PDB file of C-alpha atoms in Angstrom:
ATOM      1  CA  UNK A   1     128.494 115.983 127.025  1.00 60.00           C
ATOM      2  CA  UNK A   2     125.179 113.640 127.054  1.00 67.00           C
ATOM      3  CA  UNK A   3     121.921 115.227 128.204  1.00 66.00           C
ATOM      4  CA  UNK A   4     120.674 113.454 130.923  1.00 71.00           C
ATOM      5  CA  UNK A   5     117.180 112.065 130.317  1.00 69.00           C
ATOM      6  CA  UNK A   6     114.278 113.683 132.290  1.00 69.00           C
ATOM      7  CA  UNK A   7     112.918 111.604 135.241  1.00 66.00           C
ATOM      8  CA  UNK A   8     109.010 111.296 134.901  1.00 61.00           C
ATOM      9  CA  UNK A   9     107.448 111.381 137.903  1.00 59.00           C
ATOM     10  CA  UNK A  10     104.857 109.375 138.158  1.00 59.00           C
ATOM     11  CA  UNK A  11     101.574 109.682 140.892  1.00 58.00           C
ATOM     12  CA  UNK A  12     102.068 107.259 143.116  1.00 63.00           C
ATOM     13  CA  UNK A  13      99.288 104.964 143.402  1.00 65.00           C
ATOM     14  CA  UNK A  14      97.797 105.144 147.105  1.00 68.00           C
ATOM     15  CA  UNK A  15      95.205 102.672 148.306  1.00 72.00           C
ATOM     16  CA  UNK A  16      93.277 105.298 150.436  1.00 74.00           C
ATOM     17  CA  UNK A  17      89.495 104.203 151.477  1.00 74.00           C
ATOM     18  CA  UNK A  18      87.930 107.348 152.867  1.00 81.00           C
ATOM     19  CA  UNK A  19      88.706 111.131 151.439  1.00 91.00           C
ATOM     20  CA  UNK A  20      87.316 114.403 151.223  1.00 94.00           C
ATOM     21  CA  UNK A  21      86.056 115.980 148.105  1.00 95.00           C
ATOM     22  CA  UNK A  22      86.032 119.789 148.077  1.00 96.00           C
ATOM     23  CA  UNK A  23      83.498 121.142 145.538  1.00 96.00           C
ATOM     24  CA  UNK A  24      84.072 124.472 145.028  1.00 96.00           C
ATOM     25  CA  UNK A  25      81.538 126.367 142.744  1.00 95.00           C
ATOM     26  CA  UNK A  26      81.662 129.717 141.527  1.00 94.00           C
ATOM     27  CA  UNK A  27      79.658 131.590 139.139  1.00 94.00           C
ATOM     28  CA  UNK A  28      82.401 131.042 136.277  1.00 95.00           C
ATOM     29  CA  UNK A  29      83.728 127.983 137.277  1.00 95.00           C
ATOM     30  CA  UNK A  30      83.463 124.459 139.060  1.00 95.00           C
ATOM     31  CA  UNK A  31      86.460 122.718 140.754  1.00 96.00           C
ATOM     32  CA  UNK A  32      86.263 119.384 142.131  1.00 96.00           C
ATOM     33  CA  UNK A  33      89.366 118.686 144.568  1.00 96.00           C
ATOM     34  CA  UNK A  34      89.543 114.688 145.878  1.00 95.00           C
ATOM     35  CA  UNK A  35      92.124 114.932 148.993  1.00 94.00           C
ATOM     36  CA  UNK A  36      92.959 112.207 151.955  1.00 92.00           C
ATOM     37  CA  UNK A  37      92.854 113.210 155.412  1.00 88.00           C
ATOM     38  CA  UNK A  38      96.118 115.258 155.663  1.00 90.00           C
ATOM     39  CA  UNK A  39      94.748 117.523 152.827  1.00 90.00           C
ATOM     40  CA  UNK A  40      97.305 115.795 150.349  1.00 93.00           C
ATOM     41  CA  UNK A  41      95.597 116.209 146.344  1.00 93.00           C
ATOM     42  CA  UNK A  42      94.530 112.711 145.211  1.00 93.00           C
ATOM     43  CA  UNK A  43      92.538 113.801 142.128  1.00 93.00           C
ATOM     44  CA  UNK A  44      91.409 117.108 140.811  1.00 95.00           C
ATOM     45  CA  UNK A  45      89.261 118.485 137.739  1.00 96.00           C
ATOM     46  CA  UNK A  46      87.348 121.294 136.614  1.00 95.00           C
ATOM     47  CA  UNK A  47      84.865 122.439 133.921  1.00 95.00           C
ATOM     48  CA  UNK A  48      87.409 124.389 132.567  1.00 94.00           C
ATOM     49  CA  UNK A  49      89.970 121.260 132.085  1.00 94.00           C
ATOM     50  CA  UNK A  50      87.502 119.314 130.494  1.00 95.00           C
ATOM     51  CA  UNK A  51      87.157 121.713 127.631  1.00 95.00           C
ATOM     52  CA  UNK A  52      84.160 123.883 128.281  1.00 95.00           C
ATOM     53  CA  UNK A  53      85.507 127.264 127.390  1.00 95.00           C
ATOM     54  CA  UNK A  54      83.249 130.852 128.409  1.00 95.00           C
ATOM     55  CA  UNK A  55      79.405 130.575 129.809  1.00 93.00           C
ATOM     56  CA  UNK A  56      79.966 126.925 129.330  1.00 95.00           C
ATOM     57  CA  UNK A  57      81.762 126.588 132.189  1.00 94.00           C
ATOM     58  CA  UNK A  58      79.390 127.399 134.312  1.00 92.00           C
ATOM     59  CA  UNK A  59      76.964 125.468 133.377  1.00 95.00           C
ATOM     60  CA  UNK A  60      75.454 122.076 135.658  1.00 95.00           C
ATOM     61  CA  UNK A  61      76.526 119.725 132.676  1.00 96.00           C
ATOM     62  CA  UNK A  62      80.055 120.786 132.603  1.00 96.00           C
ATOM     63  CA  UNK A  63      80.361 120.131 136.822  1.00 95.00           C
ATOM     64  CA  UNK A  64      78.478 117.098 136.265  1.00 95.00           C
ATOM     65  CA  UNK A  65      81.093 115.748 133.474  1.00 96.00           C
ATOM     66  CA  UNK A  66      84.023 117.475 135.736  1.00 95.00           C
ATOM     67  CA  UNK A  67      83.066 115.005 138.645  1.00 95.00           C
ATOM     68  CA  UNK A  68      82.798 112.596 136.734  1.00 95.00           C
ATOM     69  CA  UNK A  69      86.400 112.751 135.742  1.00 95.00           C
ATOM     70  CA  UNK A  70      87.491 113.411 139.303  1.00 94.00           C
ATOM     71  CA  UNK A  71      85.928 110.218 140.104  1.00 92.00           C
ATOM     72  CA  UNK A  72      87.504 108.116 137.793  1.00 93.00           C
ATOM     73  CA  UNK A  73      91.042 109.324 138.957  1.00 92.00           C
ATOM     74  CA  UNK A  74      90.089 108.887 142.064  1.00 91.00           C
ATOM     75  CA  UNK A  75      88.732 105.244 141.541  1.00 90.00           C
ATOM     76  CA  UNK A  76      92.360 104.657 140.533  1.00 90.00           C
ATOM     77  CA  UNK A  77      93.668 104.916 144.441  1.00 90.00           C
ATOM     78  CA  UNK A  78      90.800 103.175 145.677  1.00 88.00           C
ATOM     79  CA  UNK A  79      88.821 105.409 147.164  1.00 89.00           C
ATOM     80  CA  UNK A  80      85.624 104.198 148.239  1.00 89.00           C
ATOM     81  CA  UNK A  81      83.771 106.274 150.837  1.00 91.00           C
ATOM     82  CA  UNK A  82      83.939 110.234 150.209  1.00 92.00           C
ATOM     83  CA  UNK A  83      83.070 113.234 152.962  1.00 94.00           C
ATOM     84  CA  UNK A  84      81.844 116.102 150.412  1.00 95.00           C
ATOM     85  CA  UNK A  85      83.071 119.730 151.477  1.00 95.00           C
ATOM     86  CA  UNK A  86      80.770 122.218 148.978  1.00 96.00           C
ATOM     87  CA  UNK A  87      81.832 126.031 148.822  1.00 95.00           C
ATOM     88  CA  UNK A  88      80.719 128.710 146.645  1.00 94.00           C
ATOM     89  CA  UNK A  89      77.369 129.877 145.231  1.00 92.00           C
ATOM     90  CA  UNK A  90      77.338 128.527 141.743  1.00 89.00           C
ATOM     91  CA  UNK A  91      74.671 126.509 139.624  1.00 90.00           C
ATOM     92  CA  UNK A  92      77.164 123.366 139.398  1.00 90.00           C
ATOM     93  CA  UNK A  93      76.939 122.021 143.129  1.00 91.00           C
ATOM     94  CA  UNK A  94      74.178 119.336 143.212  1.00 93.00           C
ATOM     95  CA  UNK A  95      75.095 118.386 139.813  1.00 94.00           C
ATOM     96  CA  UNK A  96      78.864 117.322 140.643  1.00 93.00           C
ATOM     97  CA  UNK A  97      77.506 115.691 143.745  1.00 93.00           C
ATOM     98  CA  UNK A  98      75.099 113.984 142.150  1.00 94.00           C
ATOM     99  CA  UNK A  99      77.829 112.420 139.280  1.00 94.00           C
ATOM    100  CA  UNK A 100      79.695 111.478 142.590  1.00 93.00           C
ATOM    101  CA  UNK A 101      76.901 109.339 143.562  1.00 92.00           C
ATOM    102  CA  UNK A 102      75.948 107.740 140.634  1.00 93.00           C
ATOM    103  CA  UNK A 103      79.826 106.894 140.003  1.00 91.00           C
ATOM    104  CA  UNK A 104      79.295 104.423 142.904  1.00 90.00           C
ATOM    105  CA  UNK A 105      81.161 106.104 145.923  1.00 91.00           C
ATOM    106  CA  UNK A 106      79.644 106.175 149.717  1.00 92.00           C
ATOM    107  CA  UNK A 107      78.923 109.507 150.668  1.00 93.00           C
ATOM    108  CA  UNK A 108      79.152 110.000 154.164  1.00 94.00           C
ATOM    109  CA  UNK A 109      78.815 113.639 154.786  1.00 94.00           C
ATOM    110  CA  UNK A 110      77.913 116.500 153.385  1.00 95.00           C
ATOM    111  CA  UNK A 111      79.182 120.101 154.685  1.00 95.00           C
ATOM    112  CA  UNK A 112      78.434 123.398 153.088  1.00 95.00           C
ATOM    113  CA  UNK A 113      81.635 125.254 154.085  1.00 94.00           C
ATOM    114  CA  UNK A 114      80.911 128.795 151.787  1.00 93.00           C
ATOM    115  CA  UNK A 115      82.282 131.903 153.700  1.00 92.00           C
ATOM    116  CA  UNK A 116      79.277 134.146 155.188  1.00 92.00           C
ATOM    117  CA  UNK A 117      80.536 137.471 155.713  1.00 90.00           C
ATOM    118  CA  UNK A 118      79.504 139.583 158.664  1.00 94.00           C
ATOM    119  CA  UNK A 119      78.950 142.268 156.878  1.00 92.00           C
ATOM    120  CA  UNK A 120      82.167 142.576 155.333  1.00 93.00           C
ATOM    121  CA  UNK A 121      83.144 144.092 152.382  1.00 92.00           C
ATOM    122  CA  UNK A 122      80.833 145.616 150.268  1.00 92.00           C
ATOM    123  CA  UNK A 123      78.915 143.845 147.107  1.00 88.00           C
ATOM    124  CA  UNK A 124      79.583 144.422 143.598  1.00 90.00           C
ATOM    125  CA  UNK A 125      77.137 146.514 141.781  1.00 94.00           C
ATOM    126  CA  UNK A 126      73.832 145.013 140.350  1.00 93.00           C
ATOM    127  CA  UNK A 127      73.660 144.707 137.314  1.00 91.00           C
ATOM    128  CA  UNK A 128      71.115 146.392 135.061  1.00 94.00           C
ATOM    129  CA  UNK A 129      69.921 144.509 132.390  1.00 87.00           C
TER     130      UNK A 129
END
């Protein structure tokens, strides 16, 4: 009657050159997503996971510190060249994709892929202030 010993899996290390990075940036948040071509997740991080906790968040320092992260992981598989995918109306979107520059990658392309409603549902309130 011996417990068996838990298997830990470890990430597999990949040796992929070129991969997408989806940025997505909301007011609250900012997620940085590092995939390969089939959409597989190489590295991910957000504001949130790096310890910024409330209005923090949201803030251009805490995406810019979040890709940073994300690119270090992602230097781990060898990624070189990056395709950027940005979503989302939020403050942190040049700042991540600037701390994906300056971490040495070759951006290729950059897509803004935010949803633009046809006049689809309708907006929250304003707020009064």
């Amino acid at each position: 009657m011996t417990k068996e010993a838990k298997r830990v899996r470890r990430s597999e290390r990949k040796n992929i050159s070129s991969s997408v990075v989806h940025i997505n940036s909301t007011f609250n948040n900012t997620m940085i997503t590092i995939t390969d071509s089939q959409g597989d997740t190489i590295a991910w991080s957000s504001a949130g996971a790096q310890g910024f906790k409330g209005s923090r968040k949201s803030t251009p320092f805490a995406a810019q510190v979040a890709a940073a992260d994300c690119a270090k992981k992602a230097e781990e598989h060898g990624v070189r060249s990056l395709e950027v995918e940005v979503c989302g109306p939020g403050s942190g979107r040049e700042s991540a994709l600037r701390a994906l520059q300056s971490a040495g990658f070759i951006i290729t392309s950059i897509r803004d892929v935010t949803p633009i409603p046809h006049n689809g549902c309708r907006p929250r309130k304003r707020r009064r202030v």
